[in-house]
Amino acid sequence: QVQLVESGGGLVQPGGSLRLSCAASGSIFSISNMGWYRQAPGKQRELVASITSGGLTNYADSVQGRVTISRDNAKNTVYLQLNAVKPEDTAVYYCNAIEYGRGRVSWGQGTQVTVSS
């Protein structure tokens, strides 16, 4: 099993930047893809970005150009760099990981990002 812990959330002004971190532990050798999702109040959880074990990335259209996902396999950590943030970026951001084999999915507890002046 994989355990995920997000950090780095907080209050940021519109136009500002924030970097979220997600540290994985447990069966880290089994992790293939990792990703970041977010969920705003009253809305469904949506994909923000994902990254494969080989470093291939995918981004939601809504954040394309403002967000960068990266991973450091040696540190078992995935990052989400948020730039030029907007109020609509306000949400709880969740990290997830997919394991090889049966494709088991693990989720972190989430970290709150609030974009406000």
Short mmCIF file of N, CA and C in Angstrom, two decimals:
data_model
loop_
_atom_site.label_atom_id
_atom_site.label_comp_id
_atom_site.label_asym_id
_atom_site.label_seq_id
_atom_site.Cartn_x
_atom_site.Cartn_y
_atom_site.Cartn_z
N GLN A 1 0.81 -1.16 0.00
CA GLN A 1 0.00 0.00 0.00
C GLN A 1 0.88 1.26 0.00
N VAL A 2 0.29 2.33 -0.47
CA VAL A 2 0.98 3.61 -0.57
C VAL A 2 0.26 4.63 0.30
N GLN A 3 1.03 5.38 1.05
CA GLN A 3 0.49 6.48 1.83
C GLN A 3 0.99 7.79 1.23
N LEU A 4 0.10 8.77 1.16
CA LEU A 4 0.42 10.04 0.55
C LEU A 4 0.09 11.16 1.51
N VAL A 5 0.99 12.12 1.61
CA VAL A 5 0.79 13.27 2.48
C VAL A 5 1.08 14.54 1.70
N GLU A 6 0.07 15.37 1.55
CA GLU A 6 0.23 16.64 0.84
C GLU A 6 0.64 17.74 1.80
N SER A 7 1.32 18.73 1.26
CA SER A 7 1.70 19.89 2.04
C SER A 7 1.90 21.07 1.09
N GLY A 8 1.98 22.25 1.65
CA GLY A 8 2.27 23.43 0.86
C GLY A 8 1.08 24.32 0.57
N GLY A 9 -0.10 23.88 0.94
CA GLY A 9 -1.27 24.68 0.69
C GLY A 9 -1.32 25.88 1.62
N GLY A 10 -2.21 26.79 1.30
CA GLY A 10 -2.36 27.98 2.11
C GLY A 10 -3.03 29.08 1.34
N LEU A 11 -2.92 30.28 1.88
CA LEU A 11 -3.52 31.46 1.27
C LEU A 11 -2.52 32.12 0.35
N VAL A 12 -2.95 32.42 -0.85
CA VAL A 12 -2.09 33.08 -1.82
C VAL A 12 -2.90 34.14 -2.56
N GLN A 13 -2.26 35.24 -2.88
CA GLN A 13 -2.93 36.32 -3.60
C GLN A 13 -3.09 35.99 -5.07
N PRO A 14 -4.12 36.52 -5.70
CA PRO A 14 -4.27 36.32 -7.14
C PRO A 14 -3.01 36.75 -7.87
N GLY A 15 -2.59 35.93 -8.81
CA GLY A 15 -1.38 36.21 -9.55
C GLY A 15 -0.13 35.66 -8.90
N GLY A 16 -0.26 35.19 -7.69
CA GLY A 16 0.87 34.65 -6.97
C GLY A 16 1.17 33.21 -7.34
N SER A 17 2.10 32.64 -6.61
CA SER A 17 2.54 31.27 -6.88
C SER A 17 2.55 30.45 -5.61
N LEU A 18 2.45 29.17 -5.81
CA LEU A 18 2.43 28.23 -4.70
C LEU A 18 2.95 26.89 -5.21
N ARG A 19 3.68 26.21 -4.37
CA ARG A 19 4.14 24.88 -4.73
C ARG A 19 3.65 23.86 -3.71
N LEU A 20 2.93 22.90 -4.20
CA LEU A 20 2.43 21.83 -3.38
C LEU A 20 3.34 20.62 -3.47
N SER A 21 3.46 19.91 -2.38
CA SER A 21 4.28 18.72 -2.35
C SER A 21 3.45 17.53 -1.89
N CYS A 22 3.79 16.38 -2.39
CA CYS A 22 3.13 15.15 -1.99
C CYS A 22 4.20 14.09 -1.78
N ALA A 23 4.35 13.69 -0.54
CA ALA A 23 5.34 12.69 -0.19
C ALA A 23 4.69 11.32 -0.08
N ALA A 24 5.28 10.35 -0.74
CA ALA A 24 4.76 8.99 -0.73
C ALA A 24 5.60 8.10 0.16
N SER A 25 4.94 7.18 0.79
CA SER A 25 5.63 6.19 1.61
C SER A 25 4.90 4.86 1.47
N GLY A 26 5.51 3.81 1.97
CA GLY A 26 4.94 2.50 1.85
C GLY A 26 5.54 1.77 0.66
N SER A 27 4.69 1.24 -0.19
CA SER A 27 5.13 0.50 -1.36
C SER A 27 5.49 1.44 -2.49
N ILE A 28 6.46 2.29 -2.24
CA ILE A 28 6.81 3.33 -3.21
C ILE A 28 7.36 2.76 -4.51
N PHE A 29 7.95 1.60 -4.44
CA PHE A 29 8.49 0.98 -5.65
C PHE A 29 7.40 0.54 -6.61
N SER A 30 6.18 0.49 -6.13
CA SER A 30 5.06 0.04 -6.94
C SER A 30 4.35 1.18 -7.66
N ILE A 31 4.73 2.40 -7.41
CA ILE A 31 4.04 3.56 -7.96
C ILE A 31 4.38 3.76 -9.43
N SER A 32 3.36 3.91 -10.23
CA SER A 32 3.55 4.23 -11.64
C SER A 32 3.22 5.71 -11.86
N ASN A 33 1.95 6.01 -12.10
CA ASN A 33 1.53 7.39 -12.31
C ASN A 33 1.18 8.07 -10.99
N MET A 34 1.40 9.37 -10.98
CA MET A 34 0.97 10.19 -9.86
C MET A 34 0.25 11.40 -10.42
N GLY A 35 -0.61 11.96 -9.62
CA GLY A 35 -1.36 13.09 -10.11
C GLY A 35 -1.87 14.00 -9.02
N TRP A 36 -2.35 15.13 -9.45
CA TRP A 36 -2.98 16.10 -8.56
C TRP A 36 -4.40 16.35 -9.03
N TYR A 37 -5.31 16.29 -8.10
CA TYR A 37 -6.71 16.61 -8.33
C TYR A 37 -7.10 17.74 -7.40
N ARG A 38 -8.22 18.36 -7.70
CA ARG A 38 -8.71 19.38 -6.80
C ARG A 38 -10.22 19.32 -6.75
N GLN A 39 -10.75 19.78 -5.64
CA GLN A 39 -12.19 19.79 -5.45
C GLN A 39 -12.60 21.06 -4.73
N ALA A 40 -13.40 21.85 -5.40
CA ALA A 40 -13.94 23.06 -4.83
C ALA A 40 -15.28 22.75 -4.17
N PRO A 41 -15.71 23.56 -3.22
CA PRO A 41 -16.99 23.32 -2.55
C PRO A 41 -18.13 23.20 -3.54
N GLY A 42 -18.91 22.15 -3.40
CA GLY A 42 -20.05 21.94 -4.25
C GLY A 42 -19.74 21.43 -5.64
N LYS A 43 -18.48 21.14 -5.91
CA LYS A 43 -18.09 20.66 -7.22
C LYS A 43 -17.43 19.30 -7.13
N GLN A 44 -17.37 18.62 -8.25
CA GLN A 44 -16.74 17.31 -8.30
C GLN A 44 -15.22 17.45 -8.33
N ARG A 45 -14.57 16.42 -7.87
CA ARG A 45 -13.13 16.40 -7.93
C ARG A 45 -12.69 16.29 -9.38
N GLU A 46 -11.70 17.09 -9.75
CA GLU A 46 -11.25 17.10 -11.12
C GLU A 46 -9.74 16.97 -11.20
N LEU A 47 -9.29 16.40 -12.28
CA LEU A 47 -7.87 16.24 -12.52
C LEU A 47 -7.24 17.58 -12.83
N VAL A 48 -6.12 17.86 -12.21
CA VAL A 48 -5.33 19.05 -12.50
C VAL A 48 -4.16 18.68 -13.40
N ALA A 49 -3.40 17.69 -12.98
CA ALA A 49 -2.23 17.27 -13.73
C ALA A 49 -1.83 15.87 -13.31
N SER A 50 -1.17 15.17 -14.19
CA SER A 50 -0.66 13.85 -13.88
C SER A 50 0.72 13.69 -14.50
N ILE A 51 1.45 12.73 -13.97
CA ILE A 51 2.79 12.48 -14.46
C ILE A 51 3.09 11.00 -14.34
N THR A 52 3.70 10.44 -15.38
CA THR A 52 4.04 9.03 -15.36
C THR A 52 5.37 8.82 -14.68
N SER A 53 5.70 7.57 -14.46
CA SER A 53 6.98 7.25 -13.84
C SER A 53 8.14 7.71 -14.71
N GLY A 54 7.91 7.81 -16.01
CA GLY A 54 8.93 8.26 -16.93
C GLY A 54 8.99 9.76 -17.12
N GLY A 55 8.08 10.48 -16.48
CA GLY A 55 8.10 11.93 -16.54
C GLY A 55 7.18 12.56 -17.56
N LEU A 56 6.37 11.77 -18.23
CA LEU A 56 5.41 12.33 -19.17
C LEU A 56 4.27 12.98 -18.40
N THR A 57 3.89 14.18 -18.83
CA THR A 57 2.90 14.96 -18.09
C THR A 57 1.64 15.19 -18.88
N ASN A 58 0.58 15.45 -18.15
CA ASN A 58 -0.71 15.77 -18.72
C ASN A 58 -1.36 16.83 -17.85
N TYR A 59 -1.99 17.82 -18.48
CA TYR A 59 -2.60 18.91 -17.74
C TYR A 59 -4.03 19.15 -18.18
N ALA A 60 -4.83 19.58 -17.24
CA ALA A 60 -6.17 20.00 -17.57
C ALA A 60 -6.10 21.29 -18.37
N ASP A 61 -7.04 21.46 -19.29
CA ASP A 61 -7.05 22.66 -20.11
C ASP A 61 -7.14 23.94 -19.27
N SER A 62 -7.83 23.86 -18.16
CA SER A 62 -8.05 25.03 -17.34
C SER A 62 -6.78 25.56 -16.67
N VAL A 63 -5.77 24.73 -16.56
CA VAL A 63 -4.54 25.15 -15.90
C VAL A 63 -3.33 25.12 -16.81
N GLN A 64 -3.53 24.73 -18.04
CA GLN A 64 -2.43 24.64 -19.00
C GLN A 64 -1.68 25.97 -19.08
N GLY A 65 -0.38 25.90 -18.91
CA GLY A 65 0.44 27.09 -18.98
C GLY A 65 0.68 27.75 -17.64
N ARG A 66 -0.09 27.41 -16.64
CA ARG A 66 0.06 28.00 -15.32
C ARG A 66 0.52 27.00 -14.28
N VAL A 67 0.48 25.75 -14.63
CA VAL A 67 0.77 24.69 -13.68
C VAL A 67 1.85 23.78 -14.22
N THR A 68 2.71 23.35 -13.34
CA THR A 68 3.75 22.39 -13.70
C THR A 68 3.78 21.27 -12.67
N ILE A 69 3.67 20.06 -13.15
CA ILE A 69 3.79 18.91 -12.27
C ILE A 69 5.16 18.28 -12.49
N SER A 70 5.77 17.86 -11.42
CA SER A 70 7.07 17.22 -11.50
C SER A 70 7.18 16.18 -10.41
N ARG A 71 8.13 15.30 -10.55
CA ARG A 71 8.34 14.29 -9.52
C ARG A 71 9.81 14.02 -9.33
N ASP A 72 10.14 13.70 -8.12
CA ASP A 72 11.49 13.33 -7.76
C ASP A 72 11.39 11.91 -7.22
N ASN A 73 11.71 10.95 -8.06
CA ASN A 73 11.56 9.56 -7.67
C ASN A 73 12.48 9.18 -6.52
N ALA A 74 13.63 9.81 -6.45
CA ALA A 74 14.55 9.52 -5.36
C ALA A 74 13.98 9.94 -4.02
N LYS A 75 13.18 11.00 -4.04
CA LYS A 75 12.55 11.49 -2.82
C LYS A 75 11.12 10.99 -2.66
N ASN A 76 10.66 10.24 -3.64
CA ASN A 76 9.29 9.72 -3.61
C ASN A 76 8.28 10.86 -3.42
N THR A 77 8.51 11.92 -4.15
CA THR A 77 7.70 13.12 -3.99
C THR A 77 7.27 13.66 -5.34
N VAL A 78 6.04 14.10 -5.40
CA VAL A 78 5.53 14.77 -6.59
C VAL A 78 5.15 16.19 -6.19
N TYR A 79 5.38 17.12 -7.11
CA TYR A 79 5.14 18.52 -6.84
C TYR A 79 4.13 19.09 -7.83
N LEU A 80 3.46 20.11 -7.39
CA LEU A 80 2.58 20.87 -8.27
C LEU A 80 2.89 22.34 -8.08
N GLN A 81 3.45 22.94 -9.11
CA GLN A 81 3.76 24.36 -9.08
C GLN A 81 2.59 25.12 -9.68
N LEU A 82 2.01 26.00 -8.90
CA LEU A 82 0.89 26.82 -9.34
C LEU A 82 1.37 28.24 -9.54
N ASN A 83 1.23 28.75 -10.74
CA ASN A 83 1.62 30.10 -11.06
C ASN A 83 0.42 30.90 -11.54
N ALA A 84 0.54 32.22 -11.39
CA ALA A 84 -0.53 33.11 -11.83
C ALA A 84 -1.89 32.60 -11.37
N VAL A 85 -1.98 32.31 -10.10
CA VAL A 85 -3.20 31.69 -9.59
C VAL A 85 -4.39 32.64 -9.67
N LYS A 86 -5.54 32.05 -9.79
CA LYS A 86 -6.80 32.77 -9.89
C LYS A 86 -7.72 32.33 -8.76
N PRO A 87 -8.71 33.16 -8.43
CA PRO A 87 -9.66 32.75 -7.39
C PRO A 87 -10.31 31.40 -7.68
N GLU A 88 -10.52 31.09 -8.93
CA GLU A 88 -11.13 29.82 -9.28
C GLU A 88 -10.22 28.63 -9.04
N ASP A 89 -8.97 28.88 -8.70
CA ASP A 89 -8.07 27.80 -8.33
C ASP A 89 -8.28 27.37 -6.89
N THR A 90 -9.08 28.11 -6.16
CA THR A 90 -9.36 27.78 -4.77
C THR A 90 -10.03 26.41 -4.68
N ALA A 91 -9.43 25.53 -3.92
CA ALA A 91 -9.95 24.18 -3.79
C ALA A 91 -9.07 23.41 -2.82
N VAL A 92 -9.54 22.24 -2.46
CA VAL A 92 -8.69 21.29 -1.76
C VAL A 92 -7.97 20.48 -2.83
N TYR A 93 -6.68 20.44 -2.73
CA TYR A 93 -5.87 19.73 -3.71
C TYR A 93 -5.44 18.38 -3.14
N TYR A 94 -5.68 17.35 -3.92
CA TYR A 94 -5.38 15.99 -3.50
C TYR A 94 -4.33 15.37 -4.40
N CYS A 95 -3.45 14.66 -3.80
CA CYS A 95 -2.45 13.89 -4.52
C CYS A 95 -2.93 12.46 -4.64
N ASN A 96 -2.65 11.83 -5.75
CA ASN A 96 -2.95 10.42 -5.86
C ASN A 96 -1.81 9.67 -6.54
N ALA A 97 -1.83 8.37 -6.37
CA ALA A 97 -0.81 7.52 -6.94
C ALA A 97 -1.44 6.23 -7.42
N ILE A 98 -1.00 5.77 -8.55
CA ILE A 98 -1.47 4.50 -9.11
C ILE A 98 -0.34 3.50 -9.06
N GLU A 99 -0.64 2.33 -8.56
CA GLU A 99 0.36 1.29 -8.43
C GLU A 99 0.34 0.35 -9.63
N TYR A 100 1.49 -0.18 -9.92
CA TYR A 100 1.59 -1.20 -10.96
C TYR A 100 0.78 -2.42 -10.59
N GLY A 101 0.53 -3.23 -11.58
CA GLY A 101 -0.21 -4.46 -11.34
C GLY A 101 -1.69 -4.27 -11.47
N ARG A 102 -2.38 -4.27 -10.34
CA ARG A 102 -3.83 -4.14 -10.34
C ARG A 102 -4.32 -2.71 -10.47
N GLY A 103 -3.42 -1.77 -10.54
CA GLY A 103 -3.81 -0.39 -10.71
C GLY A 103 -4.46 0.23 -9.49
N ARG A 104 -4.05 -0.20 -8.33
CA ARG A 104 -4.60 0.34 -7.09
C ARG A 104 -4.32 1.84 -6.99
N VAL A 105 -5.31 2.58 -6.55
CA VAL A 105 -5.21 4.02 -6.45
C VAL A 105 -5.21 4.44 -4.98
N SER A 106 -4.26 5.28 -4.62
CA SER A 106 -4.17 5.82 -3.27
C SER A 106 -4.35 7.32 -3.31
N TRP A 107 -4.92 7.86 -2.25
CA TRP A 107 -5.19 9.29 -2.14
C TRP A 107 -4.63 9.86 -0.85
N GLY A 108 -4.19 11.10 -0.93
CA GLY A 108 -3.81 11.82 0.26
C GLY A 108 -5.03 12.46 0.88
N GLN A 109 -4.83 13.14 2.00
CA GLN A 109 -5.93 13.78 2.71
C GLN A 109 -6.29 15.14 2.14
N GLY A 110 -5.41 15.70 1.34
CA GLY A 110 -5.68 16.97 0.71
C GLY A 110 -5.06 18.14 1.44
N THR A 111 -4.81 19.20 0.69
CA THR A 111 -4.30 20.43 1.26
C THR A 111 -5.08 21.60 0.65
N GLN A 112 -5.50 22.51 1.48
CA GLN A 112 -6.34 23.62 1.04
C GLN A 112 -5.51 24.71 0.38
N VAL A 113 -5.96 25.12 -0.78
CA VAL A 113 -5.39 26.28 -1.46
C VAL A 113 -6.49 27.33 -1.60
N THR A 114 -6.24 28.50 -1.07
CA THR A 114 -7.20 29.58 -1.15
C THR A 114 -6.55 30.77 -1.85
N VAL A 115 -7.15 31.20 -2.93
CA VAL A 115 -6.64 32.33 -3.69
C VAL A 115 -7.53 33.52 -3.39
N SER A 116 -6.99 34.48 -2.69
CA SER A 116 -7.76 35.65 -2.29
C SER A 116 -6.81 36.78 -1.93
N SER A 117 -7.27 38.00 -2.16
CA SER A 117 -6.51 39.17 -1.79
C SER A 117 -6.94 39.71 -0.44
#
